[in-house]
XYZ file of C-alpha atoms in Angstrom:
659
model
C 19.254 76.199 145.641
C 17.492 76.813 142.713
C 15.966 80.086 144.519
C 19.910 80.674 145.809
C 21.158 80.754 142.029
C 18.276 83.006 140.531
C 18.699 84.907 143.751
C 22.288 85.032 145.178
C 20.963 87.820 148.007
C 18.717 84.879 149.388
C 19.863 82.967 152.572
C 20.273 79.141 152.698
C 18.079 79.820 155.545
C 15.328 81.471 153.765
C 15.966 78.985 150.827
C 14.879 76.323 153.000
C 12.153 77.952 154.727
C 10.621 78.246 151.384
C 10.802 74.884 150.388
C 8.942 73.618 154.267
C 6.000 75.999 153.064
C 5.445 74.340 149.346
C 5.151 71.157 150.833
C 2.731 71.997 153.774
C 0.966 73.411 151.006
C 0.922 70.244 148.614
C 0.126 68.635 151.342
C -2.889 70.316 152.440
C -3.892 70.346 148.702
C -4.518 66.619 149.085
C -6.011 66.346 151.963
C -8.985 68.665 150.893
C -9.035 66.155 147.636
C -9.440 63.373 149.779
C -12.452 64.635 151.865
C -13.740 65.530 148.866
C -13.658 62.012 147.494
C -14.957 60.946 150.780
C -17.693 63.028 150.775
C -18.532 61.851 147.375
C -18.958 58.669 148.271
C -21.029 59.047 151.274
C -23.480 60.546 148.888
C -23.417 57.687 146.326
C -23.708 54.801 149.450
C -26.965 56.545 150.756
C -28.377 56.082 146.666
C -27.540 52.024 147.262
C -30.748 49.827 148.570
C -29.730 47.701 151.406
C -30.192 43.606 150.439
C -31.909 41.314 153.183
C -31.443 37.817 152.500
C -35.214 36.641 153.645
C -36.373 38.781 151.193
C -34.385 36.932 148.060
C -34.620 33.428 149.154
C -37.365 30.848 150.423
C -37.394 30.554 153.994
C -37.500 26.076 154.717
C -40.197 24.316 156.018
C -39.866 22.743 160.145
C -40.139 19.411 158.161
C -37.185 20.045 155.589
C -35.013 21.598 158.332
C -35.204 18.497 160.496
C -34.932 16.458 157.382
C -31.614 17.635 156.623
C -30.141 17.836 160.180
C -31.296 13.907 159.728
C -29.729 12.959 156.654
C -26.736 15.028 158.032
C -26.127 13.225 161.013
C -27.310 10.213 158.631
C -24.046 10.871 156.902
C -21.548 11.253 160.087
C -23.306 8.148 161.266
C -22.334 6.427 157.761
C -18.756 7.598 157.790
C -17.694 5.513 160.500
C -14.529 4.177 158.725
C -13.396 7.419 156.974
C -13.488 9.017 160.253
C -10.889 6.393 161.656
C -8.961 6.385 158.590
C -8.743 9.748 158.567
C -7.878 10.124 162.207
C -11.074 12.467 163.354
C -12.979 9.538 164.995
C -12.886 11.418 168.599
C -13.986 14.539 166.311
C -17.119 12.351 164.989
C -17.764 11.204 168.243
C -17.977 13.760 169.950
C -19.907 15.501 167.621
C -22.417 12.557 167.468
C -22.546 13.170 170.994
C -23.357 16.544 171.012
C -25.994 16.066 168.709
C -27.969 12.966 170.824
C -27.873 14.904 174.502
C -29.227 18.137 171.903
C -31.157 17.885 169.747
C -34.921 16.517 168.897
C -35.875 12.954 169.427
C -35.206 12.311 165.610
C -31.503 12.503 166.564
C -31.511 10.747 169.272
C -33.403 7.491 168.021
C -31.072 7.120 165.057
C -28.059 7.530 166.987
C -29.633 5.145 170.169
C -30.205 2.916 166.871
C -26.800 3.042 165.421
C -25.239 2.291 168.899
C -27.845 -0.904 169.731
C -27.392 -2.475 166.335
C -24.077 -3.007 167.556
C -23.303 -3.078 170.845
C -19.940 -4.777 171.238
C -18.215 -2.408 169.230
C -20.354 0.801 169.806
C -20.029 1.158 173.530
C -17.165 3.664 173.619
C -20.063 6.143 171.823
C -22.724 4.934 173.965
C -20.787 5.908 177.268
C -20.110 9.130 175.553
C -23.444 9.718 175.298
C -23.797 9.053 178.995
C -21.345 11.565 179.735
C -22.926 14.547 177.759
C -26.179 13.689 179.244
C -24.401 13.612 182.840
C -23.079 17.149 181.760
C -26.425 18.638 181.161
C -27.757 17.012 184.249
C -25.340 18.365 186.285
C -25.077 21.587 184.787
C -21.880 21.412 183.711
C -22.688 22.973 180.381
C -25.610 24.776 178.469
C -27.691 23.454 176.009
C -26.884 24.702 171.753
C -29.105 27.748 170.681
C -28.850 25.335 167.613
C -31.199 22.270 169.866
C -34.866 22.051 170.042
C -35.993 22.961 173.529
C -36.116 19.715 176.072
C -39.776 18.125 176.644
C -38.180 16.504 179.325
C -36.132 16.903 182.760
C -32.524 16.154 181.941
C -32.189 13.294 184.486
C -35.225 11.667 182.965
C -33.108 11.339 179.867
C -30.134 10.071 180.889
C -31.723 7.680 183.084
C -33.742 6.827 179.571
C -30.435 6.632 177.933
C -29.162 3.920 180.527
C -31.871 1.933 180.851
C -32.377 1.250 177.140
C -28.206 0.794 177.598
C -28.728 -2.274 179.696
C -31.634 -3.655 178.382
C -30.028 -3.606 174.677
C -26.672 -5.717 175.972
C -29.107 -8.292 177.894
C -30.632 -9.219 174.695
C -27.067 -9.842 173.291
C -26.245 -13.776 173.080
C -22.722 -14.941 173.878
C -20.057 -14.567 176.200
C -19.555 -11.050 175.608
C -23.136 -10.247 177.424
C -21.772 -10.438 181.019
C -18.186 -7.844 180.444
C -20.082 -5.422 178.447
C -23.031 -5.457 181.528
C -20.250 -4.820 183.531
C -18.412 -2.114 181.992
C -22.108 0.048 181.460
C -22.315 -0.224 185.423
C -18.752 0.643 186.180
C -17.298 3.436 183.862
C -21.169 5.298 183.220
C -20.784 8.533 185.623
C -24.274 7.804 187.403
C -26.337 4.605 188.274
C -29.975 5.399 188.461
C -32.426 3.208 190.466
C -33.841 2.461 187.754
C -30.716 1.041 186.611
C -30.151 -0.928 190.240
C -33.406 -2.510 190.068
C -32.641 -3.926 186.791
C -29.135 -5.086 187.667
C -31.418 -6.386 190.947
C -34.014 -8.100 188.409
C -31.076 -9.848 186.405
C -28.962 -10.812 188.897
C -32.241 -13.105 190.595
C -32.299 -15.007 187.505
C -30.505 -18.442 188.346
C -29.674 -18.319 183.791
C -27.655 -15.946 184.144
C -25.279 -17.415 186.392
C -23.032 -15.982 188.979
C -21.586 -12.992 186.529
C -24.642 -9.932 187.958
C -23.574 -11.218 191.156
C -19.565 -10.499 191.061
C -20.724 -7.234 189.341
C -22.979 -6.506 192.473
C -20.114 -6.962 194.524
C -17.533 -5.549 192.565
C -20.295 -1.711 192.089
C -19.962 -2.533 196.200
C -16.099 -2.069 196.197
C -15.648 0.712 192.889
C -18.997 3.027 193.663
C -18.554 4.114 196.594
C -21.427 6.662 196.860
C -23.506 4.105 195.931
C -22.325 1.265 197.908
C -24.554 0.409 200.471
C -27.230 0.370 197.179
C -25.450 -2.214 195.669
C -24.959 -4.313 198.694
C -28.387 -4.459 199.982
C -29.073 -5.858 196.502
C -26.641 -8.629 197.205
C -28.070 -8.951 201.087
C -31.403 -9.883 199.406
C -29.894 -12.189 197.215
C -28.633 -14.484 200.607
C -32.216 -14.932 200.868
C -33.204 -16.558 197.371
C -35.101 -19.384 197.274
C -32.539 -21.043 194.657
C -29.490 -22.318 196.010
C -27.158 -21.506 193.744
C -27.938 -17.502 194.633
C -28.287 -17.445 197.718
C -24.542 -19.757 198.336
C -22.943 -17.433 195.688
C -24.327 -14.157 197.138
C -23.664 -15.918 200.591
C -19.976 -16.419 199.373
C -19.722 -12.546 198.129
C -20.900 -10.487 200.891
C -18.843 -12.944 203.189
C -15.654 -11.592 201.492
C -17.404 -8.075 201.477
C -17.614 -8.993 205.375
C -13.914 -8.367 205.625
C -13.688 -4.810 204.536
C -14.071 -2.446 207.496
C -16.465 0.068 205.950
C -18.475 -2.435 205.682
C -18.080 -5.457 208.332
C -20.650 -3.410 211.065
C -23.947 -2.762 207.976
C -23.626 -6.407 207.147
C -23.145 -7.672 210.781
C -26.766 -5.489 211.911
C -28.609 -7.081 208.473
C -27.833 -10.847 209.800
C -28.788 -9.971 213.546
C -31.980 -8.184 212.113
C -32.655 -11.571 210.223
C -31.670 -13.889 213.103
C -34.395 -11.982 214.842
C -37.038 -12.905 212.736
C -36.651 -16.521 213.572
C -38.529 -15.091 217.146
C -41.513 -14.250 214.925
C -44.347 -16.937 215.198
C -44.823 -16.732 210.496
C -42.260 -15.791 207.901
C -42.118 -12.020 207.387
C -42.895 -10.891 203.920
C -39.744 -8.961 203.095
C -38.417 -12.489 202.241
C -41.113 -12.952 199.776
C -41.215 -11.842 196.696
C -40.456 -12.225 192.843
C -36.594 -10.915 193.447
C -36.382 -13.491 196.140
C -37.545 -16.679 193.817
C -41.110 -16.857 196.698
C -43.817 -14.752 194.782
C -46.133 -16.803 197.057
C -46.533 -15.783 200.718
C -46.596 -19.026 203.110
C -48.407 -18.025 206.979
C -46.139 -20.730 208.126
C -42.567 -20.925 208.297
C -40.780 -23.695 205.970
C -36.709 -24.797 206.034
C -36.847 -22.950 203.032
C -37.900 -19.100 204.859
C -35.480 -19.956 207.701
C -32.602 -20.736 205.508
C -33.468 -17.046 204.314
C -33.034 -15.307 207.554
C -30.310 -17.767 209.085
C -27.828 -19.035 206.453
C -25.815 -15.779 205.961
C -26.026 -15.641 210.132
C -24.460 -18.917 209.676
C -21.627 -17.958 207.107
C -19.945 -14.702 208.991
C -19.881 -16.804 212.416
C -16.804 -18.209 211.432
C -15.269 -14.508 210.907
C -17.011 -13.325 214.344
C -17.738 -16.004 216.493
C -19.234 -13.790 218.964
C -22.070 -14.001 217.279
C -23.295 -17.221 218.475
C -24.501 -15.549 221.529
C -27.097 -14.073 219.496
C -28.313 -17.110 218.358
C -28.849 -18.345 221.863
C -30.896 -15.372 222.608
C -33.564 -16.071 219.820
C -33.116 -19.709 220.117
C -35.695 -19.548 223.450
C -38.395 -17.910 221.161
C -38.012 -20.310 218.183
C -41.301 -22.152 217.683
C -40.428 -25.821 217.707
C -40.721 -26.301 214.097
C -37.443 -23.496 213.122
C -35.718 -25.030 216.532
C -35.592 -28.172 214.540
C -34.200 -26.891 211.353
C -31.525 -24.730 213.326
C -30.503 -27.934 215.330
C -30.171 -29.320 211.965
C -28.084 -26.228 209.644
C -25.984 -25.456 212.692
C -23.538 -28.542 212.373
C -21.179 -27.115 209.735
C -20.669 -23.866 211.130
C -20.168 -24.889 214.352
C -17.886 -28.170 213.185
C -15.649 -25.339 211.525
C -15.437 -23.526 214.829
C -13.805 -26.626 216.170
C -14.383 -27.228 220.250
C -11.093 -25.019 221.120
C -13.343 -22.212 220.164
C -13.579 -19.391 223.104
C -16.751 -18.244 222.337
C -17.958 -22.065 222.466
C -16.476 -23.178 225.650
C -18.124 -19.554 227.219
C -21.645 -20.070 225.840
C -21.576 -23.764 227.272
C -20.268 -22.122 230.431
C -22.781 -19.538 230.311
C -25.727 -21.910 228.633
C -28.927 -18.983 228.461
C -32.348 -20.510 230.174
C -34.086 -21.529 226.290
C -31.364 -22.639 224.944
C -30.172 -25.974 226.434
C -30.919 -28.281 223.410
C -29.174 -25.791 221.089
C -25.664 -26.449 223.439
C -26.878 -29.406 223.970
C -26.568 -29.970 220.133
C -23.131 -28.048 219.740
C -21.477 -29.857 222.588
C -22.437 -33.154 220.386
C -21.553 -31.995 216.809
C -18.183 -30.838 218.362
C -17.657 -34.300 220.147
C -18.841 -36.356 217.224
C -15.869 -37.128 215.492
C -13.301 -36.229 218.052
C -13.171 -36.980 221.672
C -13.571 -34.006 224.064
C -10.851 -31.679 224.863
C -10.234 -31.436 228.815
C -11.571 -27.334 228.748
C -15.002 -28.690 227.036
C -15.175 -32.119 229.502
C -14.449 -28.874 232.961
C -17.134 -26.684 231.476
C -20.090 -29.078 230.747
C -19.330 -30.701 234.223
C -19.735 -28.221 236.049
C -22.660 -27.172 234.316
C -24.279 -30.085 235.133
C -23.136 -29.822 238.154
C -24.748 -26.360 239.295
C -26.898 -25.154 237.158
C -28.239 -27.975 234.402
C -29.689 -30.967 235.642
C -30.736 -32.508 232.278
C -28.295 -35.527 231.481
C -28.375 -35.161 227.958
C -25.481 -32.555 228.812
C -23.002 -35.312 229.950
C -23.761 -37.594 226.475
C -21.425 -35.722 224.487
C -17.930 -35.318 227.068
C -18.671 -39.700 229.001
C -15.345 -40.540 227.760
C -14.094 -37.306 229.357
C -15.768 -38.281 232.462
C -14.614 -40.049 235.061
C -15.612 -44.611 235.175
C -17.491 -42.839 239.270
C -19.357 -40.562 237.229
C -20.792 -42.097 234.173
C -21.505 -45.126 236.798
C -23.490 -42.068 238.709
C -25.177 -40.879 234.985
C -26.682 -44.486 233.777
C -29.822 -44.445 235.649
C -30.498 -41.799 234.083
C -29.443 -41.671 230.399
C -30.848 -45.073 230.005
C -34.104 -43.766 230.434
C -33.767 -41.368 227.302
C -35.043 -41.906 223.770
C -33.859 -45.420 222.545
C -32.453 -43.595 219.756
C -30.169 -41.303 222.420
C -29.189 -44.093 224.558
C -28.078 -46.458 222.110
C -25.663 -43.054 221.149
C -24.376 -43.299 224.928
C -23.787 -46.622 224.157
C -22.029 -45.708 221.074
C -20.149 -43.668 222.310
C -19.383 -45.505 225.281
C -17.833 -48.646 223.691
C -16.631 -46.823 220.816
C -19.070 -47.868 218.424
C -19.974 -43.665 217.062
C -17.660 -42.348 214.359
C -14.247 -40.698 215.103
C -12.417 -39.371 212.162
C -9.696 -37.703 214.089
C -7.008 -40.220 214.160
C -7.394 -40.643 217.787
C -7.721 -43.691 219.345
C -10.586 -44.031 221.202
C -10.841 -43.908 225.577
C -13.530 -44.585 227.423
C -13.858 -44.694 231.720
C -15.442 -47.883 231.217
C -14.639 -50.696 229.192
C -17.684 -53.020 227.701
C -17.451 -55.884 230.246
C -17.868 -52.414 233.146
C -20.591 -51.140 231.596
C -23.005 -54.050 231.196
C -21.763 -54.794 234.737
C -22.548 -51.361 235.957
C -26.504 -52.009 234.144
C -27.121 -54.991 236.719
C -26.481 -53.242 239.489
C -28.608 -50.182 239.093
C -30.712 -49.434 241.792
C -33.847 -50.754 241.119
C -35.777 -47.357 242.569
C -33.846 -45.416 240.222
C -34.355 -46.985 236.864
C -37.436 -49.627 236.507
C -36.662 -53.388 235.574
C -38.259 -53.209 232.456
C -35.349 -50.284 231.426
C -32.191 -51.624 232.397
C -33.338 -54.831 230.560
C -33.932 -52.870 227.141
C -30.327 -51.257 228.080
C -28.692 -54.490 228.364
C -30.690 -55.823 224.970
C -28.829 -52.852 223.240
C -25.165 -54.145 224.752
C -25.848 -57.904 223.213
C -26.848 -56.469 219.910
C -22.872 -55.238 219.689
C -21.744 -58.788 218.692
C -18.476 -57.212 217.601
C -17.613 -55.637 221.487
C -19.254 -58.118 223.491
C -17.219 -61.419 222.792
C -17.981 -64.784 224.158
C -15.331 -63.821 226.336
C -16.413 -60.469 227.537
C -19.332 -61.773 228.237
C -17.463 -64.877 230.145
C -16.231 -62.235 232.365
C -19.172 -59.985 233.433
C -21.353 -63.534 234.254
C -18.072 -64.472 236.461
C -18.139 -61.060 237.956
C -21.949 -60.895 238.249
C -22.435 -64.743 239.517
C -19.808 -63.616 242.831
C -22.027 -60.580 243.977
C -24.174 -60.918 246.641
C -26.816 -60.461 246.590
C -27.290 -61.868 243.288
C -28.527 -59.027 240.409
C -32.018 -59.829 239.664
C -30.907 -59.412 235.572
C -28.312 -62.714 236.197
C -29.700 -65.493 234.899
C -31.560 -63.278 231.786
C -27.680 -62.541 230.491
C -26.689 -66.009 230.934
C -29.387 -67.368 228.799
C -28.727 -64.473 226.418
C -25.313 -65.224 226.289
C -25.842 -68.664 225.772
C -27.935 -68.023 222.795
C -25.294 -65.732 221.277
C -22.782 -68.600 221.811
C -23.318 -71.777 222.257
C -19.796 -72.200 223.112
C -20.771 -70.910 226.675
C -22.530 -74.136 227.987
C -19.306 -75.507 229.597
C -18.998 -72.358 230.965
C -22.322 -71.214 232.291
C -22.781 -75.393 233.647
C -19.899 -74.241 236.069
C -21.919 -71.002 236.914
C -25.219 -73.167 237.866
C -22.963 -74.798 240.140
C -21.781 -72.334 241.524
C -25.031 -70.982 242.085
C -26.323 -74.001 243.703
C -23.917 -73.850 246.235
C -25.105 -69.805 246.734
C -28.599 -71.263 247.355
C -30.012 -69.622 244.248
C -33.317 -70.591 245.129
C -33.363 -68.185 248.280
C -33.264 -65.315 245.100
C -37.214 -66.010 243.542
C -36.866 -63.571 240.365
C -32.980 -65.171 240.251
C -34.064 -68.507 240.671
C -37.018 -68.487 237.829
C -33.850 -68.132 235.809
C -32.023 -70.465 236.493
C -35.108 -73.551 236.036
C -35.321 -71.703 232.806
C -31.709 -71.913 231.719
C -31.959 -75.586 233.521
C -34.944 -76.470 231.023
C -33.130 -74.679 227.637
C -29.366 -76.585 228.159
C -30.887 -79.924 228.873
C -29.299 -82.303 228.367
C -26.624 -80.741 229.543
C -27.764 -79.707 232.970
C -29.386 -82.842 234.098
C -26.021 -83.519 236.125
C -26.319 -79.797 237.374
C -29.882 -80.504 238.233
C -29.292 -83.708 240.332
C -27.502 -82.332 242.656
C -30.436 -79.336 244.143
C -31.899 -80.173 247.056
C -35.527 -82.879 247.237
C -37.303 -79.593 247.773
C -35.685 -77.164 245.213
C -35.575 -79.859 243.050
C -39.929 -80.346 243.087
C -39.996 -76.855 242.582
C -37.720 -76.826 239.826
C -39.552 -80.029 238.095
C -43.222 -77.773 238.735
C -42.102 -74.762 237.892
C -40.676 -76.435 233.695
C -42.803 -79.263 233.705
C -40.987 -80.279 230.031
C -37.851 -81.234 232.714
C -39.428 -84.186 234.140
C -39.851 -86.689 231.411
C -36.639 -86.512 230.260
C -34.144 -85.746 233.486
C -36.468 -89.117 234.556
C -34.905 -90.896 231.121
C -31.874 -89.800 232.240
C -31.563 -91.180 235.091
C -33.018 -94.386 234.423
C -30.525 -94.830 231.355
C -28.080 -94.920 234.274
C -26.268 -98.339 235.165
C -26.596 -99.380 238.508
C -23.590 -98.174 240.187
C -24.870 -94.433 238.817
C -28.162 -95.023 240.227
C -26.711 -96.247 243.728
C -24.975 -92.411 243.429
C -28.563 -90.318 243.076
C -30.389 -90.253 246.921
C -33.677 -91.979 247.010
C -35.713 -88.402 248.363
C -34.043 -87.285 244.721
C -35.705 -90.079 242.983
C -38.543 -89.743 244.276
C -38.971 -86.509 243.297
C -38.022 -87.449 239.775
C -40.501 -90.082 239.623
C -43.711 -88.054 241.110
C -43.689 -89.340 244.182
C -43.330 -85.862 246.200
C -44.987 -82.775 244.302
C -44.653 -79.148 245.307
C -47.060 -76.497 243.525
C -45.388 -73.690 241.740
C -46.543 -71.263 239.512
C -44.370 -69.870 236.175
C -44.096 -66.043 235.882
C -41.483 -65.364 235.403
C -40.739 -64.406 231.577
C -37.325 -64.399 230.091
C -37.270 -64.299 225.985
C -36.386 -66.923 224.268
C -33.525 -67.071 222.787
C -33.235 -64.015 219.506
C -35.653 -62.765 220.815
C -36.542 -59.863 222.326
C -39.923 -57.643 223.600
C -41.301 -55.712 220.964
C -40.581 -52.016 223.227
C -36.785 -52.502 223.024
C -36.512 -53.250 219.085
C -35.360 -49.957 217.590
C -36.151 -48.236 214.369
C -33.238 -46.598 213.455
C -33.870 -45.941 209.410
C -34.616 -42.300 208.308
C -33.942 -40.971 211.699
C -30.940 -39.113 212.644
C -28.730 -40.153 215.407
C -26.612 -37.269 215.788
C -29.373 -34.984 216.832
C -30.452 -35.103 220.777
C -34.576 -35.180 221.404
C -35.650 -31.622 222.310
C -36.686 -31.213 225.991
C -39.868 -33.580 226.995
C -39.571 -35.682 223.989
C -37.354 -37.775 225.202
């Protein structure tokens, strides 16, 4: 505009172009000035010396650096409350666990000591450290470059830390110990073999109680990757010497048996240990400190037998098919082991009940060599309850077709017919006296019956005693029958005088007269003297039946007359002269009292006594006889028939060949 005013001939356009050129010249000058200033600055910098920190600062020694680091860690450890109030407790824990996992042993030791001093409140910090070590172990994160090079493998550091924490918790006294231990095992990222062994050792201590065993069960359920490992530890304790540990472990394993993924494994274990009972000596696996048996034994004992059997018996209630495994093994067992097994099966078999299809199948099949086991099972089932129809049918069929051992019939006697019982009596009374007593207890209703069902028997007490008197002598010796009848007389609450009167009445009417008739008459009279009148009637009727034609019965007749004098004098005077003479020779003690008795008669009474009888009584006619009829005096029995019942289990049948 100024140019335009000075020189009006210049156009507006030219004036603008001139102004633009001036501005460009000014910018160019400024750029040259800036470039020159930068060049001068660069020259000045080239003349300055580079500052190096290591040249002006003294380096710290390794010990000083470690000391300062430890001091820093200690300050962090002491700042627990400040971190909590400041809301940075989580940050503090992360710093400590990282330092502990990645720095030198001095740091690890300081932090570990801090944690173990108060495990109750610092377990979270311990678990955080474990997870840091686990992350390093698995390669989830790299070690910091600030840390020292590790001197041990990652798995060793993790294992050391875990086992140290377990030991620290184990030293805690009080109720907090078990919950802390459980939390550590359940929340730790990895359970090492050493940690498993530590728990195995702890759970085998009776003083620790049930808690470690329950922890093992929880670990089986909640740690799937180590499930079989923990289950195996729990299974080991099912054979422990201490009853508390053994029973608790068995109970927990039975609970785990309900889990489908464990059923097969537990069954295989129980069958394996059951099979050990076949061995001549107990296996070494049932011995050891963790089993409570540090001393190896050469012979089977109840303890080692229980170690191999009790878990099987507990599982049997859950899986009844396993009963056949016992039958397979039983035949190969030693005699001592068999006795223990026969005693221990009582509880499990009783819980199964006689309605169990598998028990009925076992009775029906009865594997060879397992006869006493089957007999014992039948006996247990019927000990406190009458046999079922199905059980009686199975036993009857077994006895008639495959096994002729009469002991099979004992438990089901009350389910048989009268004819079957009478037919079996000759064999039954040949058994061990203890077993014979049990037979009579069942038939007479004097055995245990807790079922509430009234006792029923195929034979009455009178029919049983009569059947004993009529046993064929070719099937059982007279001495054996005498022992059996004595057992009957011992049951006074069953064999009342009324019952014995019925028996004697029936026996007297038999033809020929039973050999033991007069023995039974004498014993009845010894037990119940008020039967004397009835006995006199029996004696009179025996004269009518010419009792002297059966020598043994005749000798008993004379013995009875001798014992019942003077009531028997009236009966004796009814004998024919020859038989009277024989009787007086057989029992000389009768002659004097009988003579005195007759001489005391009035004249009209003497007139009714035949002269031939008087001649015999007065000794004018004699008959040579000798007494060889042995009848026990009243209330006494032959020594061999006395039954000692103390310290004997009447419920256990004798093994084959020992009856």
